[in-house]
CSV table of C-alpha atoms in Angstrom, one decimal:
chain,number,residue,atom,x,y,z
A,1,UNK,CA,-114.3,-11.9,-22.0
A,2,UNK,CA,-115.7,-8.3,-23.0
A,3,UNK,CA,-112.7,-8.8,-26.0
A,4,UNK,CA,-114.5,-11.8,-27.3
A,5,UNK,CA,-118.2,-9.8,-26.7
A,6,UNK,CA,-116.9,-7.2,-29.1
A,7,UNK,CA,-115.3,-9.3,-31.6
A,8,UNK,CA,-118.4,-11.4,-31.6
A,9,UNK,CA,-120.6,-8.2,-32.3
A,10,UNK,CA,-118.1,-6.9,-35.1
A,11,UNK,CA,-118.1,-10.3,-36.8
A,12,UNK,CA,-122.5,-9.6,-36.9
A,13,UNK,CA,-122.3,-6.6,-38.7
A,14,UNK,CA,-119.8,-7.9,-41.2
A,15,UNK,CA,-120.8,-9.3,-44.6
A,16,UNK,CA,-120.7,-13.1,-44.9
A,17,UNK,CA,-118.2,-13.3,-47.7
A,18,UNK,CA,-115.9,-10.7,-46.0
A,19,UNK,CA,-116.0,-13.0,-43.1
A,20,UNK,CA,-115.4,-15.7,-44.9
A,21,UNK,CA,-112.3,-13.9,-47.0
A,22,UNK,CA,-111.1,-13.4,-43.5
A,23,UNK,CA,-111.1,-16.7,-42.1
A,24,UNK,CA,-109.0,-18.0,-45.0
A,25,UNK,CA,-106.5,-15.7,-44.5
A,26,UNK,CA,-106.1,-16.7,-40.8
A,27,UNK,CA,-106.4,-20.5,-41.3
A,28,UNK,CA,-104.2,-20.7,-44.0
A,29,UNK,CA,-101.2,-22.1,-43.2
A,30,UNK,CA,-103.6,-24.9,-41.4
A,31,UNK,CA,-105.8,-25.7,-44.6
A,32,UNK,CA,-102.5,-25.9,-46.9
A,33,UNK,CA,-100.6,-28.2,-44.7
A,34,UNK,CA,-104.0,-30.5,-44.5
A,35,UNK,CA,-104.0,-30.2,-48.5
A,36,UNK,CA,-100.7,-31.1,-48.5
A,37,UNK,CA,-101.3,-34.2,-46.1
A,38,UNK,CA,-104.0,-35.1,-48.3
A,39,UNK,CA,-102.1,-34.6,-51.6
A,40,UNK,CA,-99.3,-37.4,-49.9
A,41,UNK,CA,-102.0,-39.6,-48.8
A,42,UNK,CA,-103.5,-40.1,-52.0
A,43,UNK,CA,-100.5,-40.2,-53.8
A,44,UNK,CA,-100.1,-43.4,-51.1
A,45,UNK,CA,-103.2,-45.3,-52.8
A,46,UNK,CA,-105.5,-44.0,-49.4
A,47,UNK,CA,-109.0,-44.1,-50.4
A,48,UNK,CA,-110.1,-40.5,-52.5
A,49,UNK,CA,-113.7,-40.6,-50.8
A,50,UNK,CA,-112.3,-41.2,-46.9
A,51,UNK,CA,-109.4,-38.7,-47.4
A,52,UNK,CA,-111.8,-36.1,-49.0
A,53,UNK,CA,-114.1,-36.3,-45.6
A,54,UNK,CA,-111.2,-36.1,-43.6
A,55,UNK,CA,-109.9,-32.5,-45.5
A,56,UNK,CA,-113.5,-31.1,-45.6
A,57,UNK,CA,-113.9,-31.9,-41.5
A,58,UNK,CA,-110.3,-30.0,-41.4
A,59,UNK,CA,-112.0,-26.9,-43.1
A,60,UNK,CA,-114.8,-26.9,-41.2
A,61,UNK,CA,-113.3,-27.0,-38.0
A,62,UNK,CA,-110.5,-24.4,-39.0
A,63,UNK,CA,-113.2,-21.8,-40.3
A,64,UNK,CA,-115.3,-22.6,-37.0
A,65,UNK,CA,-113.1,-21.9,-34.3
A,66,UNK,CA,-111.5,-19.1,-32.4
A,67,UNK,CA,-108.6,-17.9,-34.3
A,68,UNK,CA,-105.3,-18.1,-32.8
A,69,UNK,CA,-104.4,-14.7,-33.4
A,70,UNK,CA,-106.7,-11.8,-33.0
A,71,UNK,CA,-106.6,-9.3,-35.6
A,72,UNK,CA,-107.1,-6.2,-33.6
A,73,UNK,CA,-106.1,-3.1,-35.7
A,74,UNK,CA,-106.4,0.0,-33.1
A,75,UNK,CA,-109.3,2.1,-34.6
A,76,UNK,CA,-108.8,5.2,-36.0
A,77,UNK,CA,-111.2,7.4,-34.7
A,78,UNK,CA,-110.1,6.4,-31.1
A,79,UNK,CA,-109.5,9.7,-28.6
A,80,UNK,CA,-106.4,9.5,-26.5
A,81,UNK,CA,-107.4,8.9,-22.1
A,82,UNK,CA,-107.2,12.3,-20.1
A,83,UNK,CA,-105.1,12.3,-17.5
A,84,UNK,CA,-106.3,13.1,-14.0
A,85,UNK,CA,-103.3,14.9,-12.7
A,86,UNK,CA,-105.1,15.9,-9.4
A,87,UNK,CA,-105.3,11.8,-9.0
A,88,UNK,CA,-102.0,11.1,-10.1
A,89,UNK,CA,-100.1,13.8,-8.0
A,90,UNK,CA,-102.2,12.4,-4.9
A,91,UNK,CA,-99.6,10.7,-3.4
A,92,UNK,CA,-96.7,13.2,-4.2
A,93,UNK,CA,-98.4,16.4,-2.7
A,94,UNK,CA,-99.6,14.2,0.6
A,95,UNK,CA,-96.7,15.0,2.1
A,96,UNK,CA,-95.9,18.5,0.6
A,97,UNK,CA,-99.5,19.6,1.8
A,98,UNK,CA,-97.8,19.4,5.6
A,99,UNK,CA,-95.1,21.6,4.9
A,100,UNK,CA,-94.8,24.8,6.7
A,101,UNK,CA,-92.4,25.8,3.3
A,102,UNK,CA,-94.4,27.4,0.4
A,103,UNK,CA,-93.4,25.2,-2.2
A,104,UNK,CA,-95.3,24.7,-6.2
A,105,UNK,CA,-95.0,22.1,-8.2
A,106,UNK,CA,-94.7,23.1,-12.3
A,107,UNK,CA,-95.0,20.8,-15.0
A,108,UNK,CA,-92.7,21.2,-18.6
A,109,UNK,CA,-94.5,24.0,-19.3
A,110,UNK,CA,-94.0,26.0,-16.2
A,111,UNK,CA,-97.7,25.7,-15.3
A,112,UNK,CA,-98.7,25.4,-11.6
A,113,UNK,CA,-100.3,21.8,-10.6
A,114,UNK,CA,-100.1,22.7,-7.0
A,115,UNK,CA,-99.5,24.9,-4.4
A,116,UNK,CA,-99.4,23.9,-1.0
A,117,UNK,CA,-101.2,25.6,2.1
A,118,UNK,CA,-98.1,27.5,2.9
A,119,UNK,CA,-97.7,29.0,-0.3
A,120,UNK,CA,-101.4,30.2,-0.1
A,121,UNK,CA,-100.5,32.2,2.8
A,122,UNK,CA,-97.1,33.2,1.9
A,123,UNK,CA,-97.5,33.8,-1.9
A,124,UNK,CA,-101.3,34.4,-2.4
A,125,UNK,CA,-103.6,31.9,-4.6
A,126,UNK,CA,-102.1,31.2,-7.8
A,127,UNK,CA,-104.5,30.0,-10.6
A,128,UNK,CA,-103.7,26.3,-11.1
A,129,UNK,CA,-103.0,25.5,-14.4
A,130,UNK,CA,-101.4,28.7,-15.6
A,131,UNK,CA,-98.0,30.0,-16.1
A,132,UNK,CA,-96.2,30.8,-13.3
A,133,UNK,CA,-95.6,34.5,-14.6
A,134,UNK,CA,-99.0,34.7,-14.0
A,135,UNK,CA,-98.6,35.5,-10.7
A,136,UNK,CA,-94.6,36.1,-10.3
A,137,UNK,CA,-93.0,38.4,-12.1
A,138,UNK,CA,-89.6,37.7,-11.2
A,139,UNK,CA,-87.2,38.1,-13.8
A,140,UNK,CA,-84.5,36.0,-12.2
A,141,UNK,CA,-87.0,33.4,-11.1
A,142,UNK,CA,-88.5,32.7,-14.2
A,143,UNK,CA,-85.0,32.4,-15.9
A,144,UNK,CA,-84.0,30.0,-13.5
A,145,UNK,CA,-86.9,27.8,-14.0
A,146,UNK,CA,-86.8,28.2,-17.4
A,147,UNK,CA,-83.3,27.2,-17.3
A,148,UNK,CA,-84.2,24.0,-15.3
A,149,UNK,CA,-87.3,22.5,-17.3
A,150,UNK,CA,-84.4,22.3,-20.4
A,151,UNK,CA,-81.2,21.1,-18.6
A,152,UNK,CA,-83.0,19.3,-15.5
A,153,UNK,CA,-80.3,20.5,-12.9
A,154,UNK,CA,-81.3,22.1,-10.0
A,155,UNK,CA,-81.1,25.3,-9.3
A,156,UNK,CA,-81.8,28.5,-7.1
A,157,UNK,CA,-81.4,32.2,-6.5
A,158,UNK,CA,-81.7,34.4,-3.4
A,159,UNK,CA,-84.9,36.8,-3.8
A,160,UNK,CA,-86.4,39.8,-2.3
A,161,UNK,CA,-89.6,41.4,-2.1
A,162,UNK,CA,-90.5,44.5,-0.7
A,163,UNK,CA,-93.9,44.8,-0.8
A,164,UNK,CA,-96.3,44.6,1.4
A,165,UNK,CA,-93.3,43.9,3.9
A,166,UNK,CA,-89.5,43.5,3.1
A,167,UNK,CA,-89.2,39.5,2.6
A,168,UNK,CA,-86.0,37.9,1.6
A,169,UNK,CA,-86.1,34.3,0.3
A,170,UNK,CA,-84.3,31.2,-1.3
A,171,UNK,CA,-86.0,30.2,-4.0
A,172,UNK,CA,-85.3,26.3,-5.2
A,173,UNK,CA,-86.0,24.4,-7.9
A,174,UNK,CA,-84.9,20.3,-9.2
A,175,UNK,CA,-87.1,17.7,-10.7
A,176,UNK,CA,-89.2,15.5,-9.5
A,177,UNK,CA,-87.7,11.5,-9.5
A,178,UNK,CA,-91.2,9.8,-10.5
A,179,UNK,CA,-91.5,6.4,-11.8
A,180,UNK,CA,-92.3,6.6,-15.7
A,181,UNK,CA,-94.3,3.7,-15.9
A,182,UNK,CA,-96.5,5.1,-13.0
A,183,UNK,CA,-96.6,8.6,-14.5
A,184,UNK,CA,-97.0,8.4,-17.8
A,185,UNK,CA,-93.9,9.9,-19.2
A,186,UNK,CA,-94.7,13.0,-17.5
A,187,UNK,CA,-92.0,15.4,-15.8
A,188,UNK,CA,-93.0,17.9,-12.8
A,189,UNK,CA,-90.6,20.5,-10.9
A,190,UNK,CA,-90.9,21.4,-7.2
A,191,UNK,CA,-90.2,25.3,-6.5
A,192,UNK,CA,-89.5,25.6,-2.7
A,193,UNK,CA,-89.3,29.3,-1.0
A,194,UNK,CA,-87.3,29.3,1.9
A,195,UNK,CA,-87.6,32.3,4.2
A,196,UNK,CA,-84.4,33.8,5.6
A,197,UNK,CA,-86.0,37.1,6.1
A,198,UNK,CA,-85.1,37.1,10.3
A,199,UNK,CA,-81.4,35.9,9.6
A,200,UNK,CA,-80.5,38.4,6.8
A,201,UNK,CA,-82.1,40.9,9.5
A,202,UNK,CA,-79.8,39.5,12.0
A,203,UNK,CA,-77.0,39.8,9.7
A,204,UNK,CA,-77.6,43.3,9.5
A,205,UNK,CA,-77.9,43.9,13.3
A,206,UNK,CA,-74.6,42.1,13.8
A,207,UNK,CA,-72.6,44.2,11.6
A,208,UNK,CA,-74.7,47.5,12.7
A,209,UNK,CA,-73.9,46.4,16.2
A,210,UNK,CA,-69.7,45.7,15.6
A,211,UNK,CA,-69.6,49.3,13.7
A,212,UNK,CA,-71.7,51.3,16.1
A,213,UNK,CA,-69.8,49.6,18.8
A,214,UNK,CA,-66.3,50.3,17.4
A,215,UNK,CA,-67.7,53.9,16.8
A,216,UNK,CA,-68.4,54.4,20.3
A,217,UNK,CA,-65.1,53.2,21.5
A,218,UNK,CA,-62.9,55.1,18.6
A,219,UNK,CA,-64.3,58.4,19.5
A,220,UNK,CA,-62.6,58.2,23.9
A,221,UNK,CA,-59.4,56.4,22.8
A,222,UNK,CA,-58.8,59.0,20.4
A,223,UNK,CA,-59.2,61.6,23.2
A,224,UNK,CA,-57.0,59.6,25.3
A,225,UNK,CA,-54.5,59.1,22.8
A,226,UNK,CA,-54.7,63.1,22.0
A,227,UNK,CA,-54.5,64.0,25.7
A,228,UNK,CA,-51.4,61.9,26.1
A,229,UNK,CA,-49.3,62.8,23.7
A,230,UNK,CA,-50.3,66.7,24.7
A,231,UNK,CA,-49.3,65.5,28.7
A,232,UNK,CA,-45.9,64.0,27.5
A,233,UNK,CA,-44.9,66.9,24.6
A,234,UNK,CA,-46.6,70.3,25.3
A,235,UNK,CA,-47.8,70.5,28.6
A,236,UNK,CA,-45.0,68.0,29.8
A,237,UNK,CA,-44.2,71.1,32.6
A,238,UNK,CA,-47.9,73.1,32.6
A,239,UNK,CA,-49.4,71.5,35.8
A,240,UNK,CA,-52.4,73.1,35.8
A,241,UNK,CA,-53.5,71.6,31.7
A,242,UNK,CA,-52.0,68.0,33.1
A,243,UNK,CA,-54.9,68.9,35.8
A,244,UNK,CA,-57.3,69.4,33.4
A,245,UNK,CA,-56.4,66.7,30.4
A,246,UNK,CA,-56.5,64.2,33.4
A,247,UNK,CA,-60.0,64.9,34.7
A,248,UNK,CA,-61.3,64.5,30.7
A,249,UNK,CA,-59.4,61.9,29.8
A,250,UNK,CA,-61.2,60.3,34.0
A,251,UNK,CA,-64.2,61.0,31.7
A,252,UNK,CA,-63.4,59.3,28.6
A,253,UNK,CA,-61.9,56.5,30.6
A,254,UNK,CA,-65.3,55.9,32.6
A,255,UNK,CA,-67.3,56.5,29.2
A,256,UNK,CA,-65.4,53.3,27.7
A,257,UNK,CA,-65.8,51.3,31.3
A,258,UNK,CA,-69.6,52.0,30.8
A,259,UNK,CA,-69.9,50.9,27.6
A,260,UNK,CA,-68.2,47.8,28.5
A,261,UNK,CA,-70.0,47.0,31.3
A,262,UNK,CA,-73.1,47.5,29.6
A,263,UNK,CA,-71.7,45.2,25.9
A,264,UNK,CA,-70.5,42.3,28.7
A,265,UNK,CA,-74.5,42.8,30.3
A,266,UNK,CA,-76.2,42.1,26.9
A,267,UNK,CA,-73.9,39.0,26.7
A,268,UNK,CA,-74.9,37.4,29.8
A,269,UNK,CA,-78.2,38.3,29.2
A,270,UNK,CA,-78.9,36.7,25.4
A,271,UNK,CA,-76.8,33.9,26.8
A,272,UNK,CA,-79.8,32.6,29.3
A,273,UNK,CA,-82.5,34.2,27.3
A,274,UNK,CA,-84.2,31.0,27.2
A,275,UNK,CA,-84.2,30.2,31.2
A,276,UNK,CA,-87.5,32.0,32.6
A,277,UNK,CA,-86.5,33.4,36.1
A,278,UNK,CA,-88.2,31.4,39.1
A,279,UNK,CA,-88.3,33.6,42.1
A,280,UNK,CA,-90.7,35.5,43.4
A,281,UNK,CA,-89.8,39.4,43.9
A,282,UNK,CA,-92.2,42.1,45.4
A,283,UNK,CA,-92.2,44.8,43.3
A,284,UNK,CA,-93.2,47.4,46.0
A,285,UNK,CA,-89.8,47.6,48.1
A,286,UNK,CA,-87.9,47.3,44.8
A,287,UNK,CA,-89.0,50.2,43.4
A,288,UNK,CA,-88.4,51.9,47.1
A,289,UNK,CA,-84.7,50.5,47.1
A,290,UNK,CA,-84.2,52.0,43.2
A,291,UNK,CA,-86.2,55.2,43.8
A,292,UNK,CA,-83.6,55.6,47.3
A,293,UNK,CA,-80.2,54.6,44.7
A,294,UNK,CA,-81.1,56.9,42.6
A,295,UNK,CA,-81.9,60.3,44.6
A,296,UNK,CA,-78.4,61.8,44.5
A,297,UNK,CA,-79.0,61.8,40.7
A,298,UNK,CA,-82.4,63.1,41.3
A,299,UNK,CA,-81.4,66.0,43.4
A,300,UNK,CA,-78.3,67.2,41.3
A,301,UNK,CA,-81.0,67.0,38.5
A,302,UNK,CA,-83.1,69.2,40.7
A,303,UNK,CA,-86.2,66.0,39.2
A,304,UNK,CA,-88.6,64.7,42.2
A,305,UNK,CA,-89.1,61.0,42.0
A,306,UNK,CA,-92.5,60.2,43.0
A,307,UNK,CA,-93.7,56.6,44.2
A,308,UNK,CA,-97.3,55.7,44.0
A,309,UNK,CA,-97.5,51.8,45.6
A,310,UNK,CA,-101.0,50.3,46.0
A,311,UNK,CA,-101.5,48.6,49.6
A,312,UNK,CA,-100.4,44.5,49.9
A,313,UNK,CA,-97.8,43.0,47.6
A,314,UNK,CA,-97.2,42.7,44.0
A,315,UNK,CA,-95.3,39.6,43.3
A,316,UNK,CA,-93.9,38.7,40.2
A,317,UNK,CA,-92.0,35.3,39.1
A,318,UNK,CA,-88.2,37.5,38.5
A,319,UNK,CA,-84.9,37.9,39.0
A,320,UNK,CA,-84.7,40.6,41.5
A,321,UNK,CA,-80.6,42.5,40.6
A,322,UNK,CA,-82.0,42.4,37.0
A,323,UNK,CA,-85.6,44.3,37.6
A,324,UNK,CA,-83.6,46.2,39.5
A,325,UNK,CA,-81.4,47.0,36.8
A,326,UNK,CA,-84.6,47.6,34.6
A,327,UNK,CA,-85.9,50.0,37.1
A,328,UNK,CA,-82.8,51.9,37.2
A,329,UNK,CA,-82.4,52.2,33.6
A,330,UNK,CA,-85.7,53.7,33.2
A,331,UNK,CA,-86.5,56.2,36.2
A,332,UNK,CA,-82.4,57.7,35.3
A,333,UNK,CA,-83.5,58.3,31.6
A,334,UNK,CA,-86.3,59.8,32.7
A,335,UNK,CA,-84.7,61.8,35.4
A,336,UNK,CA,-82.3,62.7,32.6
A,337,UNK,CA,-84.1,63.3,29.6
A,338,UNK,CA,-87.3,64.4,31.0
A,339,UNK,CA,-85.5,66.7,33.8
A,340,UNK,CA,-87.5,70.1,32.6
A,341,UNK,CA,-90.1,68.5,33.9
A,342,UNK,CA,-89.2,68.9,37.6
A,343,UNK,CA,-90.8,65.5,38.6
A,344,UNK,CA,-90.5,61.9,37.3
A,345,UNK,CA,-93.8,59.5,38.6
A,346,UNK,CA,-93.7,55.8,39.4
A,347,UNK,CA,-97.0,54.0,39.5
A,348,UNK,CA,-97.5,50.4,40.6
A,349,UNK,CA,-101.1,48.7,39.4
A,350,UNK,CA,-101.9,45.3,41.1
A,351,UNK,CA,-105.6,45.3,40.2
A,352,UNK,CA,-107.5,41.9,40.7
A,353,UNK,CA,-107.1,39.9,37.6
A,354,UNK,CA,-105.1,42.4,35.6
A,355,UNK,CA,-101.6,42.0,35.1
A,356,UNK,CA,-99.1,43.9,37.3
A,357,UNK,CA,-98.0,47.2,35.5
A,358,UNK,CA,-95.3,49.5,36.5
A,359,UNK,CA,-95.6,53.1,34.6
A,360,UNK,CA,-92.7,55.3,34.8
A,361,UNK,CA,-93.8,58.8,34.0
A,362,UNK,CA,-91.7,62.4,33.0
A,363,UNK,CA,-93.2,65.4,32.4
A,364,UNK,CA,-90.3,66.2,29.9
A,365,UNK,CA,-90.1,67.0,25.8
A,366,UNK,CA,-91.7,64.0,24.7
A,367,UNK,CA,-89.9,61.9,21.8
A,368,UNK,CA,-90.9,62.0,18.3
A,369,UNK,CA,-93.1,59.2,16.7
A,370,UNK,CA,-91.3,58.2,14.5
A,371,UNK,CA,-88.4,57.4,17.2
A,372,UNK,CA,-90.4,55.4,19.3
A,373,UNK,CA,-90.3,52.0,17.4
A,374,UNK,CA,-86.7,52.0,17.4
A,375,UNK,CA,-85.7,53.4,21.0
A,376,UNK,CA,-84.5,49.5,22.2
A,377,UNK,CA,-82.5,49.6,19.4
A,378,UNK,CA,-78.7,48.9,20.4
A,379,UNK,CA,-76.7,52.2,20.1
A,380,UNK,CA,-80.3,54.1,18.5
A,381,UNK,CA,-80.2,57.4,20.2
A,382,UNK,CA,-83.0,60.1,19.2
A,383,UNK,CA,-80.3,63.0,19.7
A,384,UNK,CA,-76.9,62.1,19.7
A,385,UNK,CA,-75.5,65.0,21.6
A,386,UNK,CA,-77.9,65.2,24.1
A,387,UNK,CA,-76.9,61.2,24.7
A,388,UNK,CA,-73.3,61.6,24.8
A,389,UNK,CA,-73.5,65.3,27.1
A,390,UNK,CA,-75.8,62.9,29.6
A,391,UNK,CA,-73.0,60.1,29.5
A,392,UNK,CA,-75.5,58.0,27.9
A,393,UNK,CA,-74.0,54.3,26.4
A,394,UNK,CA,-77.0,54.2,23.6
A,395,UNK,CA,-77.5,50.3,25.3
A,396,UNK,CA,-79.6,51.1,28.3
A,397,UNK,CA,-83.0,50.5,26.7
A,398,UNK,CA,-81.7,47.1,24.6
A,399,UNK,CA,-80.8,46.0,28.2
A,400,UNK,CA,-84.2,46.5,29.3
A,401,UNK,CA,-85.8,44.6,26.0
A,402,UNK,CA,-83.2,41.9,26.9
A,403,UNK,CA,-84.5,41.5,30.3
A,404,UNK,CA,-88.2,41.7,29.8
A,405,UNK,CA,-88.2,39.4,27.0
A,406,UNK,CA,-86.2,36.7,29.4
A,407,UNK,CA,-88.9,37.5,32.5
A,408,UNK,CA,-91.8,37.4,29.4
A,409,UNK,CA,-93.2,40.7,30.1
A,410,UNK,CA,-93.3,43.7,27.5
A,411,UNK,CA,-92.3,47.4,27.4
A,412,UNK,CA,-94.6,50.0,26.2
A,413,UNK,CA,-94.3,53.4,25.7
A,414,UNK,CA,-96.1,56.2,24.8
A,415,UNK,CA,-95.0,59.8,24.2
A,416,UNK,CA,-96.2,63.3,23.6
A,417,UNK,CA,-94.0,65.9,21.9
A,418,UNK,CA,-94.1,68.7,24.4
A,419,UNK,CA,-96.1,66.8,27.2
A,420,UNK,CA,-93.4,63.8,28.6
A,421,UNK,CA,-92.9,60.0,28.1
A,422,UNK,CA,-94.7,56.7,29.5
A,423,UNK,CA,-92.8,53.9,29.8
A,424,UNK,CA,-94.7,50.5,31.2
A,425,UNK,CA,-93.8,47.6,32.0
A,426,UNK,CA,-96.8,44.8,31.7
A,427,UNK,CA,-95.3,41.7,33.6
């Protein structure tokens, strides 16, 4: 209907003798087959003045009706449609919008459409509608992308940042399958970033952990080894060196049966990580039973262990051998490592509506600051010497982390080069 409105409105404004011209040239297959009809009928002996109404109604009614073929030339001056790509990528970033993956989509020219929530937070803002480089400066990512808009294979590339934190991800790009009758011809790109930050970082721990671990063990069988072959060449008749080789090599023996026991512990324990303990375990004999286990220590230390228990109980939801073994861990270290201190304090809190803290307390030399982030570190020792002369694994405080993190309490600690360490336990 609104085509025949506007043909009727251009036909107004044309001159009559245009129209006219124009109408001919539509009808005129129809008015030269009626002149040929005509031309037969007369030649017949039909009557001149009845065929000659009979053409002129033909004419008439040809020029006067709707033509059978419209003749619609596109105009010139016409301006292409813009597209709304917000509206046309509706139904395509629906779904990418609940992604917890920072992902873009580019079009041909590498511009950014869209950016999903994730990649706001991951990536900062980028400015829709400019270049990508705008934002990323990524030599190997821009390559890759570029490399992608000509071929249209998929691609990616591992890449790092450093800055403000050390970030490590995969970074994806294909094209998007769209239907070109719905899109207008138009190609987009998705560029996904997936983050494998924590299992490059557990990469690195796991082959830290295997050479620090075959460090530790290298160093007593070589002893051994050593000692031996001294015991079976050299000293094969020297009673009194066989004496003394067999007391070190006791040493280096029970220095590898430590380590051991302590590697199989940290097994066990990320094994059940994920079960929370369910018994209840009063903290206040606990600590008696590890402050009396630990007193031969204490005295050949010349270190007082000092218990300060409030009144009543202090339950905690535990495992009572490991707390035990947490306890342990931490009042020997700081009976060791604190032992110029002459006294190592124990303090129990259980105040109403706080949660139950346990602060173990030397008066020693304090540890660094910059130490103190890494002491739960497996085989991370401040001083190596002092470790290893104290027949220290380098495992006792990953044990602890191990154990805390299973009973979902936390380990803090605070030191003071020259004043003594505070470990606490907040269960």
């Amino acid at each position: 209907m609104d085509g025949r409105i506007g043909q009727a409105a251009l036909e107004e404004n044309r001159p009559l003798w245009k129209t006219l011209a124009r109408r001919l040239r539509q009808e005129g297959i129809i008015l030269l087959l009626a002149l040929m009809v005509a031309s037969l009928a007369l030649a017949e002996g039909a009557d001149a003045t009845l065929v000659s109404v009979v053409l002129l109604l033909v004419v008439i009614v040809a020029l006067l009706r709707a033509p059978l073929v419209a003749d619609d030339k596109p105009q010139e001056s016409a301006q292409p449609v813009p597209i709304d790509l917000e509206r046309l990528l509706q139904p395509m970033t629906a779904g990418l919008a609940g992604l917890d993956m920072p992902v873009l989509v580019l079009d041909r020219e590498a511009s950014v459409v869209y950016q999903n929530p994730a990649a706001e937070r991951a990536l900062d803002s980028f400015p829709l509608g400019a270049h990508l480089s705008a934002k990323l400066r990524s030599p190997g990512i821009l390559d890759m992308v570029r490399e992608t808009i000509a071929t249209g294979v998929p691609n990616q590339i591992e890449h790092s940042e450093r800055l403000p934190s050390e970030r490590v991800f995969i970074v994806r790009i294909k094209p998007i399958d769209l239907p070109p009758h719905e899109y207008g011809g138009h190609s987009f790109f998705l560029l996904s970033f997936k983050d494998v930050s924590e299992l490059r970082h557990i990469d690195r721990m796991r082959s830290d952990f295997v050479a620090n671990a075959s460090h530790e063990l290298r160093t007593p069988l070589a002893s051994l080894r050593g000692f031996i072959e001294t015991i079976q060449g050299p000293a094969r008749n020297d009673p009194k060196a066989q004496e003394r080789f067999l007391a070190i090599m006791f040493d280096q023996a029970t220095r590898m049966s430590r380590l051991v026991d302590d590697l199989l512990s940290l097994s066990r324990l990320e094994l059940k990580s994920h079960l929370a303990p369910d018994q209840k375990v009063d903290l206040v004999p606990l600590l008696g039973h590890v402050r009396d286990a630990l007193l031969p220590l204490a005295m050949d230390l010349d270190v007082a262990i000092n218990l300060h228990m409030p009144s009543g109980k202090a339950e905690v939801t535990g495992d009572r051998d490991e707390l035990v073994q947490v306890f342990e861990n931490l009042i020997e270290n700081a009976c060791k490592y604190g032992q110029e201190g002459k006294r190592v304090d124990v303090t129990l809190r259980n105040a109403p509506g706080e949660p139950i803290e346990v602060t173990v307390s030397d008066r020693g030399g304090g540890i660094p600051a910059e130490h103190v982030p890494r002491l739960t570190e497996r085989f991370y020792r401040v001083s190596v010497e002092n470790s290893r002369s104290k027949k220290g694994t380098g495992l006792g405080l990953a044990i602890v982390k191990h154990i805390l993190t299973r009973h979902r309490a936390r380990l803090i600690v605070k030191s003071e080069v020259g004043r003594g360490t505070d470990f606490t336990v907040r269960f």
